[in-house]
PDB file of C-alpha atoms and ligand atoms in Angstrom:
ATOM      1  CA  MET A   1     -37.096  13.483   7.353  1.00  0.00           C
ATOM      2  CA  GLU A   2     -36.643  13.180  11.133  1.00  0.00           C
ATOM      3  CA  ILE A   3     -33.291  11.371  10.807  1.00  0.00           C
ATOM      4  CA  LEU A   4     -31.801  14.320   8.878  1.00  0.00           C
ATOM      5  CA  LYS A   5     -32.781  16.646  11.716  1.00  0.00           C
ATOM      6  CA  LYS A   6     -31.089  14.235  14.132  1.00  0.00           C
ATOM      7  CA  ILE A   7     -27.936  14.326  11.989  1.00  0.00           C
ATOM      8  CA  SER A   8     -27.821  18.159  12.138  1.00  0.00           C
ATOM      9  CA  GLU A   9     -28.284  18.064  15.909  1.00  0.00           C
ATOM     10  CA  THR A  10     -25.660  15.347  16.381  1.00  0.00           C
ATOM     11  CA  LEU A  11     -23.192  17.311  14.269  1.00  0.00           C
ATOM     12  CA  TYR A  12     -23.871  20.351  16.430  1.00  0.00           C
ATOM     13  CA  ASP A  13     -23.415  18.241  19.583  1.00  0.00           C
ATOM     14  CA  GLY A  14     -20.106  16.982  18.188  1.00  0.00           C
ATOM     15  CA  ASP A  15     -20.883  13.316  18.767  1.00  0.00           C
ATOM     16  CA  GLU A  16     -18.440  11.672  16.377  1.00  0.00           C
ATOM     17  CA  PHE A  17     -19.282   8.173  17.665  1.00  0.00           C
ATOM     18  CA  ALA A  18     -22.997   8.422  16.900  1.00  0.00           C
ATOM     19  CA  MET A  19     -22.548   9.955  13.464  1.00  0.00           C
ATOM     20  CA  PRO A  20     -21.602   6.916  11.288  1.00  0.00           C
ATOM     21  CA  GLU A  21     -24.609   4.921  12.442  1.00  0.00           C
ATOM     22  CA  LEU A  22     -26.973   7.854  11.914  1.00  0.00           C
ATOM     23  CA  VAL A  23     -25.616   8.458   8.416  1.00  0.00           C
ATOM     24  CA  ASN A  24     -26.084   4.782   7.544  1.00  0.00           C
ATOM     25  CA  GLU A  25     -29.583   4.895   9.002  1.00  0.00           C
ATOM     26  CA  ALA A  26     -30.460   7.914   6.857  1.00  0.00           C
ATOM     27  CA  ILE A  27     -29.093   6.286   3.692  1.00  0.00           C
ATOM     28  CA  ASN A  28     -30.979   3.070   4.443  1.00  0.00           C
ATOM     29  CA  ALA A  29     -34.130   5.120   4.980  1.00  0.00           C
ATOM     30  CA  GLY A  30     -33.765   6.495   1.434  1.00  0.00           C
ATOM     31  CA  ALA A  31     -31.948   9.794   1.950  1.00  0.00           C
ATOM     32  CA  THR A  32     -29.412  10.717  -0.738  1.00  0.00           C
ATOM     33  CA  ALA A  33     -25.764  11.350   0.125  1.00  0.00           C
ATOM     34  CA  GLN A  34     -26.312  15.013  -0.798  1.00  0.00           C
ATOM     35  CA  GLN A  35     -29.271  15.300   1.620  1.00  0.00           C
ATOM     36  CA  VAL A  36     -27.157  13.847   4.427  1.00  0.00           C
ATOM     37  CA  LEU A  37     -24.295  16.195   3.566  1.00  0.00           C
ATOM     38  CA  ASP A  38     -26.693  19.159   3.581  1.00  0.00           C
ATOM     39  CA  ALA A  39     -27.966  18.074   7.013  1.00  0.00           C
ATOM     40  CA  MET A  40     -24.420  17.919   8.387  1.00  0.00           C
ATOM     41  CA  MET A  41     -23.635  21.317   6.883  1.00  0.00           C
ATOM     42  CA  ALA A  42     -26.781  22.801   8.422  1.00  0.00           C
ATOM     43  CA  GLY A  43     -25.471  21.689  11.818  1.00  0.00           C
ATOM     44  CA  MET A  44     -22.051  23.133  11.025  1.00  0.00           C
ATOM     45  CA  ALA A  45     -23.639  26.459  10.000  1.00  0.00           C
ATOM     46  CA  ILE A  46     -25.099  26.801  13.510  1.00  0.00           C
ATOM     47  CA  VAL A  47     -21.686  25.911  14.985  1.00  0.00           C
ATOM     48  CA  GLY A  48     -20.139  28.648  12.801  1.00  0.00           C
ATOM     49  CA  ASP A  49     -22.671  31.269  13.902  1.00  0.00           C
ATOM     50  CA  GLU A  50     -22.194  30.475  17.574  1.00  0.00           C
ATOM     51  CA  PHE A  51     -18.404  30.356  17.155  1.00  0.00           C
ATOM     52  CA  SER A  52     -18.460  33.878  15.695  1.00  0.00           C
ATOM     53  CA  ARG A  53     -20.513  35.099  18.689  1.00  0.00           C
ATOM     54  CA  ASP A  54     -18.050  33.419  21.116  1.00  0.00           C
ATOM     55  CA  GLU A  55     -20.849  31.137  22.313  1.00  0.00           C
ATOM     56  CA  LEU A  56     -18.841  28.077  21.269  1.00  0.00           C
ATOM     57  CA  TYR A  57     -15.103  27.635  21.701  1.00  0.00           C
ATOM     58  CA  ILE A  58     -12.464  25.880  19.617  1.00  0.00           C
ATOM     59  CA  PRO A  59     -12.591  22.501  21.444  1.00  0.00           C
ATOM     60  CA  GLU A  60     -16.358  22.332  20.917  1.00  0.00           C
ATOM     61  CA  VAL A  61     -15.986  23.345  17.277  1.00  0.00           C
ATOM     62  CA  LEU A  62     -13.368  20.610  16.842  1.00  0.00           C
ATOM     63  CA  CYS A  63     -15.790  18.000  18.206  1.00  0.00           C
ATOM     64  CA  SER A  64     -18.268  19.044  15.509  1.00  0.00           C
ATOM     65  CA  CYS A  65     -15.441  18.815  12.940  1.00  0.00           C
ATOM     66  CA  HIS A  66     -14.685  15.257  14.051  1.00  0.00           C
ATOM     67  CA  ALA A  67     -18.368  14.360  13.779  1.00  0.00           C
ATOM     68  CA  MET A  68     -18.370  15.855  10.269  1.00  0.00           C
ATOM     69  CA  MET A  69     -15.306  13.810   9.329  1.00  0.00           C
ATOM     70  CA  GLU A  70     -16.785  10.555  10.658  1.00  0.00           C
ATOM     71  CA  GLY A  71     -20.029  11.209   8.758  1.00  0.00           C
ATOM     72  CA  SER A  72     -18.105  12.105   5.600  1.00  0.00           C
ATOM     73  CA  LYS A  73     -16.166   8.818   5.758  1.00  0.00           C
ATOM     74  CA  VAL A  74     -19.449   6.922   5.441  1.00  0.00           C
ATOM     75  CA  LEU A  75     -20.586   9.168   2.587  1.00  0.00           C
ATOM     76  CA  LYS A  76     -17.289   9.086   0.692  1.00  0.00           C
ATOM     77  CA  PRO A  77     -17.923   5.868  -1.288  1.00  0.00           C
ATOM     78  CA  LEU A  78     -21.358   7.183  -2.270  1.00  0.00           C
ATOM     79  CA  LEU A  79     -19.973  10.524  -3.422  1.00  0.00           C
ATOM     80  CA  THR A  80     -16.914   9.167  -5.220  1.00  0.00           C
ATOM     81  CA  ASP A  81     -18.318   5.974  -6.734  1.00  0.00           C
ATOM     82  CA  THR A  82     -17.926   6.434 -10.466  1.00  0.00           C
ATOM     83  CA  ASP A  83     -17.139   4.291 -13.463  1.00  0.00           C
ATOM     84  CA  ALA A  84     -15.883   7.306 -15.379  1.00  0.00           C
ATOM     85  CA  LYS A  85     -12.334   7.062 -16.695  1.00  0.00           C
ATOM     86  CA  SER A  86     -10.038   9.618 -15.044  1.00  0.00           C
ATOM     87  CA  VAL A  87     -10.274  12.746 -17.193  1.00  0.00           C
ATOM     88  CA  GLY A  88      -7.512  14.771 -15.583  1.00  0.00           C
ATOM     89  CA  THR A  89      -5.596  15.674 -12.465  1.00  0.00           C
ATOM     90  CA  VAL A  90      -6.385  18.413  -9.959  1.00  0.00           C
ATOM     91  CA  ILE A  91      -4.005  19.682  -7.287  1.00  0.00           C
ATOM     92  CA  LEU A  92      -6.017  20.575  -4.194  1.00  0.00           C
ATOM     93  CA  GLY A  93      -4.958  22.373  -1.025  1.00  0.00           C
ATOM     94  CA  SER A  94      -5.817  24.998   1.573  1.00  0.00           C
ATOM     95  CA  VAL A  95      -3.631  28.059   1.103  1.00  0.00           C
ATOM     96  CA  GLN A  96      -0.792  29.031   3.408  1.00  0.00           C
ATOM     97  CA  GLY A  97      -1.966  30.087   6.858  1.00  0.00           C
ATOM     98  CA  ASP A  98      -5.275  28.258   6.457  1.00  0.00           C
ATOM     99  CA  MET A  99      -5.858  25.159   8.587  1.00  0.00           C
ATOM    100  CA  HIS A 100      -9.493  24.633   7.581  1.00  0.00           C
ATOM    101  CA  ASP A 101      -9.850  21.391   5.658  1.00  0.00           C
ATOM    102  CA  ILE A 102     -13.415  20.111   5.853  1.00  0.00           C
ATOM    103  CA  GLY A 103     -14.608  22.075   2.817  1.00  0.00           C
ATOM    104  CA  LYS A 104     -11.425  21.180   0.933  1.00  0.00           C
ATOM    105  CA  ASN A 105     -11.960  17.491   1.672  1.00  0.00           C
ATOM    106  CA  LEU A 106     -15.525  17.714   0.394  1.00  0.00           C
ATOM    107  CA  VAL A 107     -14.314  19.407  -2.784  1.00  0.00           C
ATOM    108  CA  GLY A 108     -11.843  16.510  -3.187  1.00  0.00           C
ATOM    109  CA  MET A 109     -14.601  13.912  -2.808  1.00  0.00           C
ATOM    110  CA  MET A 110     -16.841  15.665  -5.337  1.00  0.00           C
ATOM    111  CA  LEU A 111     -13.981  15.991  -7.837  1.00  0.00           C
ATOM    112  CA  GLU A 112     -13.244  12.274  -7.515  1.00  0.00           C
ATOM    113  CA  GLY A 113     -16.944  11.623  -7.949  1.00  0.00           C
ATOM    114  CA  ARG A 114     -16.725  13.370 -11.344  1.00  0.00           C
ATOM    115  CA  GLY A 115     -13.865  11.090 -12.399  1.00  0.00           C
ATOM    116  CA  LEU A 116     -11.011  13.500 -11.716  1.00  0.00           C
ATOM    117  CA  LYS A 117      -7.779  12.385 -10.067  1.00  0.00           C
ATOM    118  CA  VAL A 118      -7.156  14.478  -6.956  1.00  0.00           C
ATOM    119  CA  ILE A 119      -3.748  15.143  -5.460  1.00  0.00           C
ATOM    120  CA  ASP A 120      -4.541  16.592  -2.047  1.00  0.00           C
ATOM    121  CA  ILE A 121      -1.485  18.474  -0.788  1.00  0.00           C
ATOM    122  CA  GLY A 122      -3.121  19.367   2.512  1.00  0.00           C
ATOM    123  CA  ILE A 123      -3.500  22.545   4.511  1.00  0.00           C
ATOM    124  CA  ASP A 124      -1.242  25.577   5.038  1.00  0.00           C
ATOM    125  CA  VAL A 125       0.205  25.146   1.553  1.00  0.00           C
ATOM    126  CA  PRO A 126       2.711  27.805   0.374  1.00  0.00           C
ATOM    127  CA  ALA A 127       2.206  29.120  -3.182  1.00  0.00           C
ATOM    128  CA  GLU A 128       5.388  27.434  -4.469  1.00  0.00           C
ATOM    129  CA  LYS A 129       4.137  24.014  -3.319  1.00  0.00           C
ATOM    130  CA  PHE A 130       1.084  24.349  -5.588  1.00  0.00           C
ATOM    131  CA  VAL A 131       3.482  24.983  -8.477  1.00  0.00           C
ATOM    132  CA  GLU A 132       5.764  22.055  -7.563  1.00  0.00           C
ATOM    133  CA  ALA A 133       2.803  19.688  -7.295  1.00  0.00           C
ATOM    134  CA  ALA A 134       1.286  20.891 -10.584  1.00  0.00           C
ATOM    135  CA  ILE A 135       4.583  20.242 -12.382  1.00  0.00           C
ATOM    136  CA  GLU A 136       5.205  16.895 -10.662  1.00  0.00           C
ATOM    137  CA  HIS A 137       1.722  15.564 -11.462  1.00  0.00           C
ATOM    138  CA  ASN A 138       1.309  17.323 -14.798  1.00  0.00           C
ATOM    139  CA  ALA A 139      -1.985  18.822 -13.560  1.00  0.00           C
ATOM    140  CA  ASP A 140      -4.071  21.287 -15.551  1.00  0.00           C
ATOM    141  CA  ILE A 141      -6.092  22.573 -12.600  1.00  0.00           C
ATOM    142  CA  VAL A 142      -4.979  23.855  -9.223  1.00  0.00           C
ATOM    143  CA  ALA A 143      -7.785  24.213  -6.677  1.00  0.00           C
ATOM    144  CA  CYS A 144      -7.204  26.450  -3.659  1.00  0.00           C
ATOM    145  CA  SER A 145      -9.475  26.458  -0.632  1.00  0.00           C
ATOM    146  CA  ILE A 146      -9.530  29.736   1.302  1.00  0.00           C
ATOM    147  CA  LEU A 147     -11.598  30.097   4.470  1.00  0.00           C
ATOM    148  CA  LEU A 148     -10.237  33.191   6.154  1.00  0.00           C
ATOM    149  CA  THR A 149     -10.258  36.832   5.136  1.00  0.00           C
ATOM    150  CA  THR A 150      -6.667  36.885   6.428  1.00  0.00           C
ATOM    151  CA  THR A 151      -5.608  34.167   3.967  1.00  0.00           C
ATOM    152  CA  MET A 152      -7.322  35.748   0.948  1.00  0.00           C
ATOM    153  CA  PRO A 153      -4.058  37.636   0.155  1.00  0.00           C
ATOM    154  CA  GLU A 154      -2.459  34.242  -0.532  1.00  0.00           C
ATOM    155  CA  THR A 155      -4.429  34.168  -3.789  1.00  0.00           C
ATOM    156  CA  PRO A 156      -2.257  36.645  -5.754  1.00  0.00           C
ATOM    157  CA  LYS A 157       0.820  34.863  -4.388  1.00  0.00           C
ATOM    158  CA  VAL A 158      -0.364  31.599  -5.934  1.00  0.00           C
ATOM    159  CA  VAL A 159      -1.037  33.330  -9.266  1.00  0.00           C
ATOM    160  CA  LYS A 160       2.397  35.037  -9.135  1.00  0.00           C
ATOM    161  CA  ALA A 161       4.161  31.745  -8.350  1.00  0.00           C
ATOM    162  CA  PHE A 162       2.710  30.190 -11.523  1.00  0.00           C
ATOM    163  CA  VAL A 163       3.660  33.262 -13.578  1.00  0.00           C
ATOM    164  CA  GLU A 164       7.228  33.152 -12.238  1.00  0.00           C
ATOM    165  CA  ALA A 165       7.483  29.424 -12.968  1.00  0.00           C
ATOM    166  CA  GLY A 166       6.507  30.216 -16.583  1.00  0.00           C
ATOM    167  CA  ILE A 167       3.485  27.879 -16.550  1.00  0.00           C
ATOM    168  CA  ARG A 168       0.611  30.253 -15.811  1.00  0.00           C
ATOM    169  CA  ASP A 169      -0.941  29.669 -19.254  1.00  0.00           C
ATOM    170  CA  GLN A 170      -0.803  25.883 -18.809  1.00  0.00           C
ATOM    171  CA  VAL A 171      -2.682  25.751 -15.502  1.00  0.00           C
ATOM    172  CA  LYS A 172      -6.163  26.907 -14.544  1.00  0.00           C
ATOM    173  CA  ILE A 173      -6.388  28.276 -11.024  1.00  0.00           C
ATOM    174  CA  MET A 174      -9.711  27.641  -9.286  1.00  0.00           C
ATOM    175  CA  ILE A 175     -10.516  29.204  -5.917  1.00  0.00           C
ATOM    176  CA  GLY A 176     -13.312  28.828  -3.409  1.00  0.00           C
ATOM    177  CA  GLY A 177     -14.232  29.039   0.241  1.00  0.00           C
ATOM    178  CA  ALA A 178     -16.546  31.097   2.429  1.00  0.00           C
ATOM    179  CA  PRO A 179     -15.045  34.597   1.892  1.00  0.00           C
ATOM    180  CA  ILE A 180     -14.376  34.147  -1.843  1.00  0.00           C
ATOM    181  CA  THR A 181     -16.523  35.679  -4.569  1.00  0.00           C
ATOM    182  CA  GLN A 182     -16.578  35.665  -8.348  1.00  0.00           C
ATOM    183  CA  GLU A 183     -15.556  39.318  -8.318  1.00  0.00           C
ATOM    184  CA  PHE A 184     -12.505  38.532  -6.136  1.00  0.00           C
ATOM    185  CA  CYS A 185     -11.597  35.655  -8.437  1.00  0.00           C
ATOM    186  CA  ILE A 186     -11.575  37.917 -11.490  1.00  0.00           C
ATOM    187  CA  ARG A 187      -9.749  40.733  -9.672  1.00  0.00           C
ATOM    188  CA  MET A 188      -6.988  38.335  -8.559  1.00  0.00           C
ATOM    189  CA  GLY A 189      -6.512  36.977 -12.076  1.00  0.00           C
ATOM    190  CA  CYS A 190      -7.730  33.460 -11.267  1.00  0.00           C
ATOM    191  CA  ASP A 191      -9.599  31.375 -13.824  1.00  0.00           C
ATOM    192  CA  ALA A 192     -12.544  29.948 -11.921  1.00  0.00           C
ATOM    193  CA  TYR A 193     -14.568  30.375  -8.748  1.00  0.00           C
ATOM    194  CA  ALA A 194     -16.962  27.824  -7.303  1.00  0.00           C
ATOM    195  CA  LYS A 195     -19.344  28.481  -4.434  1.00  0.00           C
ATOM    196  CA  ASP A 196     -19.475  24.915  -3.131  1.00  0.00           C
ATOM    197  CA  ALA A 197     -17.966  21.479  -3.600  1.00  0.00           C
ATOM    198  CA  GLY A 198     -20.545  20.332  -6.131  1.00  0.00           C
ATOM    199  CA  ALA A 199     -20.063  23.469  -8.248  1.00  0.00           C
ATOM    200  CA  ALA A 200     -16.275  23.068  -8.016  1.00  0.00           C
ATOM    201  CA  ALA A 201     -16.465  19.536  -9.413  1.00  0.00           C
ATOM    202  CA  ALA A 202     -18.842  20.523 -12.219  1.00  0.00           C
ATOM    203  CA  LEU A 203     -16.623  23.474 -13.133  1.00  0.00           C
ATOM    204  CA  ALA A 204     -13.425  21.398 -13.108  1.00  0.00           C
ATOM    205  CA  LEU A 205     -15.035  18.878 -15.428  1.00  0.00           C
ATOM    206  CA  THR A 206     -16.145  21.663 -17.790  1.00  0.00           C
ATOM    207  CA  ILE A 207     -12.602  23.047 -17.825  1.00  0.00           C
ATOM    208  CA  TYR A 208     -11.209  19.645 -18.802  1.00  0.00           C
ATOM    209  CA  GLN A 209     -13.881  19.066 -21.437  1.00  0.00           C
ATOM    210  CA  ASN A 210     -13.189  22.469 -23.020  1.00  0.00           C
ATOM    211  CA  ASN A 211      -9.403  22.023 -23.067  1.00  0.00           C
TER     212      ASN A 211
HETATM  213 CO1  B1M B   1     -12.435  28.656  11.770  1.00  0.00          CO
HETATM  214  N1  B1M B   1     -13.134  30.344  11.095  1.00  0.00           N
HETATM  215  N2  B1M B   1     -10.936  29.598  12.573  1.00  0.00           N
HETATM  216  N3  B1M B   1     -12.001  26.963  12.569  1.00  0.00           N
HETATM  217  N4  B1M B   1     -14.126  28.073  11.266  1.00  0.00           N
HETATM  218  C1  B1M B   1     -14.329  30.308  10.266  1.00  0.00           C
HETATM  219  C2  B1M B   1     -14.000  30.183   8.759  1.00  0.00           C
HETATM  220  C3  B1M B   1     -15.095  31.632  10.637  1.00  0.00           C
HETATM  221  C4  B1M B   1     -16.012  32.189   9.534  1.00  0.00           C
HETATM  222  C5  B1M B   1     -15.833  31.421  11.975  1.00  0.00           C
HETATM  223  C6  B1M B   1     -16.534  32.644  12.451  1.00  0.00           C
HETATM  224  O1  B1M B   1     -15.922  33.456  13.114  1.00  0.00           O
HETATM  225  N5  B1M B   1     -17.788  32.768  12.130  1.00  0.00           N
HETATM  226  C7  B1M B   1     -13.869  32.563  10.950  1.00  0.00           C
HETATM  227  C8  B1M B   1     -13.313  33.335   9.767  1.00  0.00           C
HETATM  228  C9  B1M B   1     -13.651  34.797   9.855  1.00  0.00           C
HETATM  229  C10 B1M B   1     -12.984  35.559   8.774  1.00  0.00           C
HETATM  230  O2  B1M B   1     -12.002  35.210   8.218  1.00  0.00           O
HETATM  231  N6  B1M B   1     -13.595  36.664   8.489  1.00  0.00           N
HETATM  232  C11 B1M B   1     -12.882  31.560  11.504  1.00  0.00           C
HETATM  233  C12 B1M B   1     -11.790  31.908  12.340  1.00  0.00           C
HETATM  234  C13 B1M B   1     -11.678  33.369  12.732  1.00  0.00           C
HETATM  235  C14 B1M B   1     -10.852  30.963  12.789  1.00  0.00           C
HETATM  236  C15 B1M B   1      -9.613  31.210  13.680  1.00  0.00           C
HETATM  237  C16 B1M B   1      -8.799  32.477  13.325  1.00  0.00           C
HETATM  238  C17 B1M B   1     -10.141  31.218  15.128  1.00  0.00           C
HETATM  239  C18 B1M B   1      -9.101  31.503  16.175  1.00  0.00           C
HETATM  240  O3  B1M B   1      -8.120  30.820  16.290  1.00  0.00           O
HETATM  241  N7  B1M B   1      -9.379  32.542  16.905  1.00  0.00           N
HETATM  242  C19 B1M B   1      -8.800  29.913  13.443  1.00  0.00           C
HETATM  243  C20 B1M B   1      -7.854  30.043  12.253  1.00  0.00           C
HETATM  244  C21 B1M B   1      -7.038  28.796  12.039  1.00  0.00           C
HETATM  245  C22 B1M B   1      -6.278  28.864  10.729  1.00  0.00           C
HETATM  246  O4  B1M B   1      -6.797  28.378   9.719  1.00  0.00           O
HETATM  247  N8  B1M B   1      -5.123  29.482  10.715  1.00  0.00           N
HETATM  248  C23 B1M B   1      -9.898  28.960  13.156  1.00  0.00           C
HETATM  249  C24 B1M B   1      -9.852  27.613  13.509  1.00  0.00           C
HETATM  250  C25 B1M B   1     -10.877  26.709  13.279  1.00  0.00           C
HETATM  251  C26 B1M B   1     -10.894  25.277  13.819  1.00  0.00           C
HETATM  252  C27 B1M B   1      -9.516  24.637  13.869  1.00  0.00           C
HETATM  253  C28 B1M B   1     -11.493  25.306  15.188  1.00  0.00           C
HETATM  254  C29 B1M B   1     -11.913  24.602  12.834  1.00  0.00           C
HETATM  255  C30 B1M B   1     -11.267  24.014  11.567  1.00  0.00           C
HETATM  256  C31 B1M B   1     -11.005  22.523  11.678  1.00  0.00           C
HETATM  257  C32 B1M B   1     -10.792  21.894  10.340  1.00  0.00           C
HETATM  258  O5  B1M B   1     -11.111  22.413   9.267  1.00  0.00           O
HETATM  259  N9  B1M B   1     -10.231  20.724  10.405  1.00  0.00           N
HETATM  260  C33 B1M B   1     -12.730  25.815  12.398  1.00  0.00           C
HETATM  261  C34 B1M B   1     -14.034  25.739  11.849  1.00  0.00           C
HETATM  262  C35 B1M B   1     -14.654  24.366  11.840  1.00  0.00           C
HETATM  263  C36 B1M B   1     -14.723  26.862  11.333  1.00  0.00           C
HETATM  264  C37 B1M B   1     -16.181  26.950  10.876  1.00  0.00           C
HETATM  265  C38 B1M B   1     -17.048  26.967  12.131  1.00  0.00           C
HETATM  266  C39 B1M B   1     -16.692  25.880   9.947  1.00  0.00           C
HETATM  267  C40 B1M B   1     -15.821  25.654   8.690  1.00  0.00           C
HETATM  268  C41 B1M B   1     -16.278  24.386   8.039  1.00  0.00           C
HETATM  269  O6  B1M B   1     -15.616  23.379   8.107  1.00  0.00           O
HETATM  270  N10 B1M B   1     -17.487  24.453   7.440  1.00  0.00           N
HETATM  271  C42 B1M B   1     -16.177  28.347  10.100  1.00  0.00           C
HETATM  272  C43 B1M B   1     -17.508  29.054  10.169  1.00  0.00           C
HETATM  273  C44 B1M B   1     -18.353  28.823   8.952  1.00  0.00           C
HETATM  274  O7  B1M B   1     -17.861  28.513   7.884  1.00  0.00           O
HETATM  275  N11 B1M B   1     -19.628  29.033   9.105  1.00  0.00           N
HETATM  276  C45 B1M B   1     -14.954  28.984  10.605  1.00  0.00           C
HETATM  277  C46 B1M B   1     -18.091  23.287   6.764  1.00  0.00           C
HETATM  278  C47 B1M B   1     -17.485  23.172   5.359  1.00  0.00           C
HETATM  279  C48 B1M B   1     -18.176  22.057   4.614  1.00  0.00           C
HETATM  280  O8  B1M B   1     -17.756  24.397   4.702  1.00  0.00           O
HETATM  281  O9  B1M B   1     -15.295  25.024   4.673  1.00  0.00           O
HETATM  282  O10 B1M B   1     -17.086  26.699   3.997  1.00  0.00           O
HETATM  283  P1  B1M B   1     -16.609  25.298   4.076  1.00  0.00           P
HETATM  284  O11 B1M B   1     -16.535  24.721   2.568  1.00  0.00           O
HETATM  285  C49 B1M B   1     -17.608  24.923   1.670  1.00  0.00           C
HETATM  286  C50 B1M B   1     -17.444  26.155   0.758  1.00  0.00           C
HETATM  287  O12 B1M B   1     -16.744  27.210   1.388  1.00  0.00           O
HETATM  288  C51 B1M B   1     -16.800  25.611  -0.464  1.00  0.00           C
HETATM  289  O13 B1M B   1     -17.294  24.254  -0.557  1.00  0.00           O
HETATM  290  C52 B1M B   1     -17.616  23.754   0.737  1.00  0.00           C
HETATM  291  C53 B1M B   1     -19.027  23.155   0.756  1.00  0.00           C
HETATM  292  O14 B1M B   1     -19.413  22.512  -0.345  1.00  0.00           O
HETATM  293  N12 B1M B   1     -15.365  25.545  -0.609  1.00  0.00           N
HETATM  294  C54 B1M B   1     -14.827  25.544  -1.861  1.00  0.00           C
HETATM  295  C55 B1M B   1     -14.368  25.397   0.276  1.00  0.00           C
HETATM  296  N13 B1M B   1     -13.191  25.314  -0.346  1.00  0.00           N
HETATM  297  C56 B1M B   1     -13.440  25.402  -1.676  1.00  0.00           C
HETATM  298  C57 B1M B   1     -12.592  25.370  -2.780  1.00  0.00           C
HETATM  299  C58 B1M B   1     -13.171  25.467  -4.058  1.00  0.00           C
HETATM  300  C59 B1M B   1     -14.534  25.629  -4.209  1.00  0.00           C
HETATM  301  C60 B1M B   1     -15.384  25.647  -3.125  1.00  0.00           C
HETATM  302  O15 B1M B   1     -12.458  25.445  -5.203  1.00  0.00           O
HETATM  303  C61 B1M B   1     -11.096  25.227  -5.150  1.00  0.00           C
END
């Protein structure tokens, strides 16, 4: 679909003003929310590659982020629209030292779309804050987004904080993000790993259904 190609290009160009209209146009032309999301992510993948080769700089990357956010706002009602009764609460955040939030926000939307209540505690979240939020909201799942190899070592800190609070067996810790793997998840003593936002939502629902 030509419009999806245009969405990828516009994301890459970082045109946040054009994005909402293009997303609406794509939806009206029959594209699914997931197809539009995939098109935006394809644009972001090119941004990421060029960023790593120093061909794009932070201000340009941020423009693409803003375009992604504007597009996501239009998609949000389509991704979260559900009649399902809330089945449980998930605490969601990017670990300490990590400012990346686009993937986390998508995970939040997908979780809501599966009928889960999401308490988003933001970015740069210290391990103890995940514990405090889990206790305050009586959550059974804590979902940590990790985008940097340098913030991967936050993972055992989160696990340790739950052990020290004496509630490790009451909370499932789910992790995800570009550098995370299933093997890392197991090695760190976490309970679940999801590759993308859709998988994270499906997994969270399975955890609740099996509890
Ligand atoms: Co950053 N950054 N960044 N960055 N940035 C990466 C991650 C990087 C791979 C770019 C690169 O060099 N190729 C690289 C990390 C390298 C590494 O660790 N080995 C990197 C770097 C180095 C940095 C800085 C250190 C750069 C610098 O300052 N020199 C710096 C660090 C800041 C910090 O966090 N302390 C930095 C800063 C930034 C910006 C501020 C410019 C911006 C973030 C803005 C924002 O988020 N509001 C940014 C961006 C945009 C990126 C890239 C280009 C795109 C990330 C993104 O939003 N992707 C990224 C390159 C890339 O990923 N290709 C990069 C789209 C998003 C939908 O995907 O977040 O992967 P993603 O989420 C996916 C999955 O990972 C998964 O689901 C989502 C899709 O469905 N997922 C989960 C995510 N969380 C999950 C949780 C789950 C389950 C699945 O369960 C709980």
